[in-house]
Amino acid sequence: MTEHTGAKYGGAPGSRGRTSIADVVVEKIAGMAARDVRGVHALGSGFARSMGSMRERMPGAGSGKSVTRGVSVEVGEVQAAIDLELVVDYGVSITDVAGAVRESVISAVERMAGREVVEVNIMVGDVKLPDEDEEDEGQERQRLQ
């Protein structure tokens, strides 16, 4: 009886074939990693968050959209570029938060998706003030309806 080695048949079984990763997968990974950083209040602009929460209340709307709000990516075979729009808490150092977000996102995407992250571009679109309540956003949503 002959012993079959992976080399004879094209390498180890785990390396045969291609693995494709959809952009939305990288968007979700990046979105979750960014939200985990202290000082990040939310992702997306105030208007996008308002429209998104209205959309989520509609029948048939998936909950995954809120995870990817404020995140856009370009994913290739071996690399990824990520753009994030953040709302930060008032009083935090925006540059420190941006650096921590970059580290968190790069680490998560490279570990989970196996793609080299070539850049993480961050746009801070708003600051969450201490006296702003979520009720203010609710009133804004009602005006938009």
Coordinates of N, CA and C in Angstrom, one line a residue:
M1 N 0.8 -1.2 0.0 CA 0.0 0.0 0.0 C 0.9 1.2 0.0
T2 N 0.6 2.1 -0.9 CA 1.4 3.3 -1.0 C 0.8 4.4 -0.1
E3 N 1.7 5.2 0.4 CA 1.3 6.4 1.2 C 1.1 7.6 0.4
H4 N 0.0 8.3 0.5 CA -0.3 9.4 -0.3 C 0.1 10.7 0.5
T5 N 1.0 11.5 -0.1 CA 1.4 12.7 0.6 C 0.7 13.9 -0.2
G6 N 0.6 15.0 0.5 CA 0.0 16.2 -0.1 C 0.8 16.7 -1.2
A7 N 2.1 16.5 -1.2 CA 3.0 17.1 -2.2 C 2.6 16.4 -3.6
K8 N 2.3 15.1 -3.6 CA 2.1 14.4 -4.8 C 0.8 14.9 -5.5
Y9 N -0.1 15.4 -4.7 CA -1.4 15.8 -5.2 C -1.6 17.3 -5.2
G10 N -0.5 18.1 -5.1 CA -0.6 19.5 -5.3 C -0.5 20.3 -3.9
G11 N 0.0 19.7 -2.9 CA 0.1 20.4 -1.6 C -0.9 20.0 -0.6
A12 N -0.8 20.6 0.6 CA -1.6 20.2 1.7 C -3.1 20.6 1.3
P13 N -4.0 19.8 1.8 CA -5.4 20.0 1.4 C -5.9 21.4 1.8
G14 N -5.4 22.0 2.8 CA -5.9 23.3 3.2 C -5.4 24.4 2.3
S15 N -4.5 24.2 1.4 CA -4.0 25.2 0.5 C -4.5 25.0 -1.0
R16 N -5.3 24.0 -1.2 CA -5.8 23.7 -2.5 C -7.1 24.6 -2.8
G17 N -7.1 25.4 -3.7 CA -8.2 26.2 -4.0 C -8.1 27.6 -3.6
R18 N -9.1 28.5 -3.9 CA -9.0 29.9 -3.5 C -10.1 30.2 -2.5
T19 N -9.8 31.2 -1.6 CA -10.8 31.7 -0.7 C -11.1 33.1 -1.0
S20 N -12.3 33.4 -1.3 CA -12.8 34.8 -1.6 C -13.5 35.3 -0.4
I21 N -13.3 36.6 -0.1 CA -13.9 37.2 1.0 C -14.7 38.4 0.5
A22 N -16.0 38.5 0.7 CA -16.8 39.5 0.2 C -16.5 40.8 1.0
D23 N -16.7 42.0 0.3 CA -16.4 43.3 0.9 C -17.2 43.4 2.2
V24 N -18.5 43.0 2.2 CA -19.3 43.2 3.4 C -18.7 42.5 4.6
V25 N -18.0 41.4 4.4 CA -17.3 40.7 5.6 C -16.3 41.6 6.2
V26 N -15.4 42.2 5.3 CA -14.4 43.1 5.8 C -15.0 44.3 6.4
E27 N -16.1 44.8 5.9 CA -16.8 46.0 6.4 C -17.3 45.7 7.8
K28 N -17.9 44.5 8.0 CA -18.4 44.1 9.4 C -17.3 44.0 10.4
I29 N -16.2 43.3 10.0 CA -15.0 43.2 10.9 C -14.5 44.5 11.3
A30 N -14.3 45.4 10.3 CA -13.8 46.8 10.6 C -14.7 47.6 11.4
G31 N -16.0 47.5 11.2 CA -17.0 48.2 11.9 C -17.0 47.8 13.4
M32 N -17.0 46.5 13.6 CA -17.0 46.0 15.0 C -15.7 46.4 15.7
A33 N -14.6 46.3 15.0 CA -13.3 46.6 15.6 C -13.2 48.1 16.0
A34 N -13.8 48.9 15.1 CA -13.8 50.4 15.4 C -14.7 50.7 16.6
R35 N -15.8 50.1 16.7 CA -16.8 50.4 17.7 C -16.2 50.0 19.1
D36 N -15.3 49.0 19.1 CA -14.7 48.5 20.4 C -13.7 49.5 21.0
V37 N -13.3 50.5 20.3 CA -12.4 51.5 20.8 C -13.0 52.5 21.7
R38 N -12.5 52.8 22.8 CA -13.0 53.7 23.7 C -12.9 55.1 23.1
G39 N -14.0 55.9 23.2 CA -14.0 57.2 22.6 C -14.8 57.3 21.3
V40 N -15.0 56.1 20.7 CA -15.9 56.1 19.5 C -17.3 56.0 20.0
H41 N -18.1 57.0 19.7 CA -19.5 57.0 20.1 C -20.3 56.2 19.1
A42 N -20.0 56.4 17.8 CA -20.8 55.7 16.7 C -20.0 55.8 15.4
L43 N -20.5 55.0 14.4 CA -19.9 55.2 13.1 C -21.0 55.7 12.2
G44 N -20.6 56.5 11.2 CA -21.5 57.2 10.3 C -21.8 58.6 10.8
S45 N -22.3 59.4 9.9 CA -22.7 60.8 10.2 C -24.0 60.8 11.0
G46 N -24.4 61.8 11.6 CA -25.7 61.9 12.3 C -26.8 61.6 11.4
F47 N -26.8 62.2 10.1 CA -27.9 62.0 9.2 C -27.9 60.5 8.8
A48 N -26.8 59.9 8.5 CA -26.7 58.5 8.1 C -27.3 57.6 9.2
R49 N -26.9 58.0 10.4 CA -27.4 57.1 11.6 C -28.9 57.3 11.7
S50 N -29.5 58.5 11.5 CA -30.9 58.7 11.6 C -31.6 57.9 10.5
M51 N -31.1 58.0 9.2 CA -31.7 57.3 8.1 C -31.6 55.8 8.3
G52 N -30.5 55.3 8.8 CA -30.3 53.9 9.1 C -31.2 53.3 10.1
S53 N -31.4 54.1 11.2 CA -32.3 53.6 12.2 C -33.8 53.5 11.7
M54 N -34.1 54.5 10.9 CA -35.5 54.4 10.3 C -35.6 53.2 9.4
R55 N -34.5 52.9 8.6 CA -34.5 51.8 7.7 C -34.6 50.4 8.5
E56 N -33.9 50.4 9.6 CA -33.9 49.2 10.4 C -35.2 48.8 11.0
R57 N -36.1 49.8 11.2 CA -37.5 49.6 11.7 C -38.4 49.0 10.6
M58 N -38.0 49.2 9.4 CA -38.9 48.7 8.3 C -38.9 47.2 8.2
P59 N -40.0 46.6 7.9 CA -40.1 45.1 7.8 C -39.1 44.6 6.8
G60 N -38.4 43.5 7.2 CA -37.5 42.9 6.3 C -36.1 43.5 6.2
A61 N -35.9 44.5 7.0 CA -34.6 45.1 7.0 C -33.6 44.3 7.9
G62 N -32.5 44.0 7.4 CA -31.5 43.2 8.2 C -30.8 44.1 9.2
S63 N -30.4 43.4 10.3 CA -29.7 44.2 11.4 C -28.2 44.4 11.1
G64 N -27.7 43.7 10.0 CA -26.3 43.8 9.7 C -25.9 45.2 9.1
K65 N -26.9 46.0 8.7 CA -26.6 47.3 8.1 C -26.0 48.2 9.1
S66 N -26.5 48.2 10.4 CA -26.0 49.1 11.3 C -24.5 48.9 11.6
V67 N -24.1 47.6 11.5 CA -22.6 47.3 11.7 C -21.7 47.9 10.6
T68 N -22.2 48.0 9.4 CA -21.4 48.5 8.3 C -21.7 50.0 8.0
R69 N -22.6 50.7 8.8 CA -22.8 52.1 8.5 C -21.5 52.8 8.9
G70 N -21.1 53.7 8.0 CA -19.9 54.5 8.2 C -18.6 53.8 7.8
V71 N -18.8 52.6 7.2 CA -17.6 51.9 6.8 C -17.7 51.6 5.3
S72 N -16.6 51.8 4.6 CA -16.5 51.4 3.2 C -15.1 50.8 3.0
V73 N -15.1 49.8 2.1 CA -13.8 49.0 1.9 C -13.6 48.8 0.5
E74 N -12.3 48.5 0.1 CA -11.9 48.0 -1.2 C -11.1 46.8 -0.8
V75 N -11.5 45.6 -1.2 CA -10.8 44.4 -0.9 C -10.3 43.7 -2.1
G76 N -9.0 43.4 -2.2 CA -8.4 42.7 -3.3 C -8.1 41.2 -2.8
E77 N -7.3 40.6 -3.6 CA -6.9 39.2 -3.3 C -6.0 39.1 -2.1
V78 N -5.2 40.1 -1.9 CA -4.3 40.1 -0.7 C -4.3 41.3 0.1
Q79 N -4.9 42.4 -0.3 CA -4.9 43.7 0.4 C -6.3 44.3 0.6
A80 N -6.4 45.2 1.5 CA -7.7 45.9 1.7 C -7.4 47.3 2.1
A81 N -8.2 48.2 1.7 CA -8.2 49.6 2.1 C -9.6 49.9 2.7
I82 N -9.5 50.7 3.8 CA -10.8 50.9 4.6 C -10.9 52.4 4.9
D83 N -12.2 52.9 4.7 CA -12.6 54.2 5.0 C -13.6 54.2 6.1
L84 N -13.4 55.0 7.2 CA -14.4 55.0 8.3 C -14.8 56.4 8.5
E85 N -16.1 56.6 8.9 CA -16.6 57.9 9.3 C -17.0 57.7 10.8
L86 N -16.4 58.5 11.7 CA -16.7 58.3 13.1 C -17.4 59.5 13.8
V87 N -18.1 59.2 14.8 CA -18.6 60.2 15.8 C -17.9 59.8 17.1
V88 N -17.1 60.8 17.6 CA -16.3 60.6 18.8 C -17.0 61.3 20.0
D89 N -16.7 60.8 21.2 CA -17.2 61.4 22.4 C -16.5 62.7 22.7
Y90 N -17.2 63.7 23.2 CA -16.6 64.9 23.5 C -15.5 64.7 24.6
G91 N -14.4 65.4 24.5 CA -13.4 65.4 25.5 C -12.2 64.4 25.2
V92 N -12.4 63.5 24.3 CA -11.3 62.6 24.0 C -10.4 63.2 23.0
S93 N -9.1 62.7 23.0 CA -8.2 63.1 22.0 C -8.5 62.5 20.6
I94 N -8.9 63.2 19.7 CA -9.3 62.7 18.4 C -8.2 61.9 17.7
T95 N -7.0 62.5 17.8 CA -5.8 61.8 17.2 C -5.5 60.5 17.9
D96 N -5.7 60.4 19.3 CA -5.5 59.2 20.0 C -6.5 58.1 19.6
V97 N -7.8 58.6 19.5 CA -8.9 57.7 19.1 C -8.6 57.2 17.7
A98 N -8.3 58.0 16.8 CA -8.0 57.6 15.4 C -6.9 56.6 15.3
G99 N -5.8 56.8 16.1 CA -4.7 55.9 16.1 C -5.1 54.5 16.7
A100 N -5.9 54.5 17.8 CA -6.4 53.3 18.4 C -7.4 52.6 17.4
V101 N -8.2 53.3 16.7 CA -9.1 52.7 15.7 C -8.3 52.0 14.6
R102 N -7.3 52.7 14.1 CA -6.5 52.1 13.1 C -5.8 50.8 13.5
E103 N -5.3 50.8 14.7 CA -4.6 49.6 15.3 C -5.6 48.5 15.4
S104 N -6.8 48.8 16.0 CA -7.8 47.8 16.2 C -8.3 47.2 14.9
V105 N -8.6 48.1 13.9 CA -9.2 47.6 12.6 C -8.1 46.8 11.9
I106 N -6.9 47.3 11.8 CA -5.9 46.6 11.1 C -5.6 45.2 11.7
S107 N -5.5 45.2 13.0 CA -5.3 43.9 13.7 C -6.4 42.9 13.4
A108 N -7.7 43.4 13.5 CA -8.8 42.5 13.3 C -8.9 42.0 11.8
V109 N -8.8 42.9 10.9 CA -8.9 42.5 9.5 C -7.8 41.6 9.0
E110 N -6.6 41.9 9.5 CA -5.5 41.1 9.0 C -5.6 39.7 9.7
R111 N -6.0 39.6 11.0 CA -6.1 38.3 11.6 C -7.3 37.5 11.1
M112 N -8.4 38.1 10.9 CA -9.6 37.4 10.6 C -9.8 37.2 9.1
A113 N -9.4 38.1 8.3 CA -9.6 38.0 6.8 C -8.3 37.7 6.1
G114 N -7.2 37.8 6.7 CA -5.9 37.4 6.1 C -5.6 38.4 4.9
R115 N -6.0 39.6 5.0 CA -5.7 40.6 4.0 C -4.8 41.7 4.7
E116 N -3.8 42.1 3.9 CA -2.9 43.2 4.4 C -3.7 44.5 4.3
V117 N -3.8 45.2 5.4 CA -4.5 46.5 5.3 C -3.5 47.6 5.0
V118 N -3.7 48.1 3.8 CA -2.7 49.1 3.3 C -3.0 50.5 3.8
E119 N -4.3 50.8 4.2 CA -4.6 52.1 4.8 C -6.0 52.0 5.5
V120 N -6.1 52.8 6.5 CA -7.4 53.0 7.2 C -7.5 54.6 7.3
N121 N -8.4 55.1 6.4 CA -8.7 56.5 6.4 C -9.9 56.8 7.3
I122 N -9.7 57.8 8.2 CA -10.7 58.1 9.2 C -11.2 59.6 9.0
M123 N -12.5 59.7 8.9 CA -13.1 61.1 8.8 C -14.0 61.2 10.1
V124 N -13.6 62.2 10.9 CA -14.5 62.4 12.1 C -15.5 63.4 11.7
G125 N -16.8 62.9 11.6 CA -17.9 63.7 11.1 C -18.7 64.4 12.2
D126 N -18.5 64.0 13.5 CA -19.3 64.7 14.5 C -18.7 64.3 15.9
V127 N -19.1 65.1 16.9 CA -18.6 64.9 18.2 C -19.9 64.8 19.1
K128 N -20.0 63.7 19.9 CA -21.2 63.5 20.8 C -20.9 64.3 22.0
L129 N -21.7 65.4 22.2 CA -21.6 66.3 23.3 C -22.3 65.6 24.5
P130 N -21.8 65.9 25.8 CA -22.4 65.3 26.9 C -23.9 65.5 27.1
D131 N -24.4 66.7 26.7 CA -25.8 67.0 26.9 C -26.7 66.6 25.8
E132 N -26.1 66.0 24.8 CA -26.9 65.5 23.7 C -27.5 64.1 24.1
D133 N -28.8 64.0 24.0 CA -29.4 62.7 24.3 C -29.8 62.0 23.0
E134 N -30.0 60.7 23.2 CA -30.4 59.9 22.0 C -31.8 60.4 21.7
E135 N -32.5 61.1 22.6 CA -33.9 61.6 22.3 C -33.8 62.7 21.2
D136 N -32.7 63.5 21.2 CA -32.5 64.5 20.2 C -32.5 63.8 18.8
E137 N -31.8 62.7 18.7 CA -31.8 62.0 17.4 C -33.1 61.5 17.1
G138 N -33.9 61.0 18.1 CA -35.3 60.6 17.8 C -36.2 61.7 17.3
Q139 N -36.0 62.9 17.8 CA -36.8 64.0 17.3 C -36.4 64.3 15.9
E140 N -35.1 64.2 15.6 CA -34.6 64.5 14.2 C -35.2 63.5 13.3
R141 N -35.3 62.2 13.7 CA -35.8 61.1 12.9 C -37.3 61.4 12.6
Q142 N -38.1 61.9 13.6 CA -39.5 62.2 13.3 C -39.6 63.3 12.3
R143 N -38.8 64.3 12.4 CA -38.8 65.4 11.4 C -38.6 64.9 10.0
L144 N -37.7 63.9 9.8 CA -37.4 63.4 8.5 C -38.5 62.6 7.9
Q145 N -39.4 62.1 8.7 CA -40.4 61.2 8.2 C -41.5 61.9 7.5

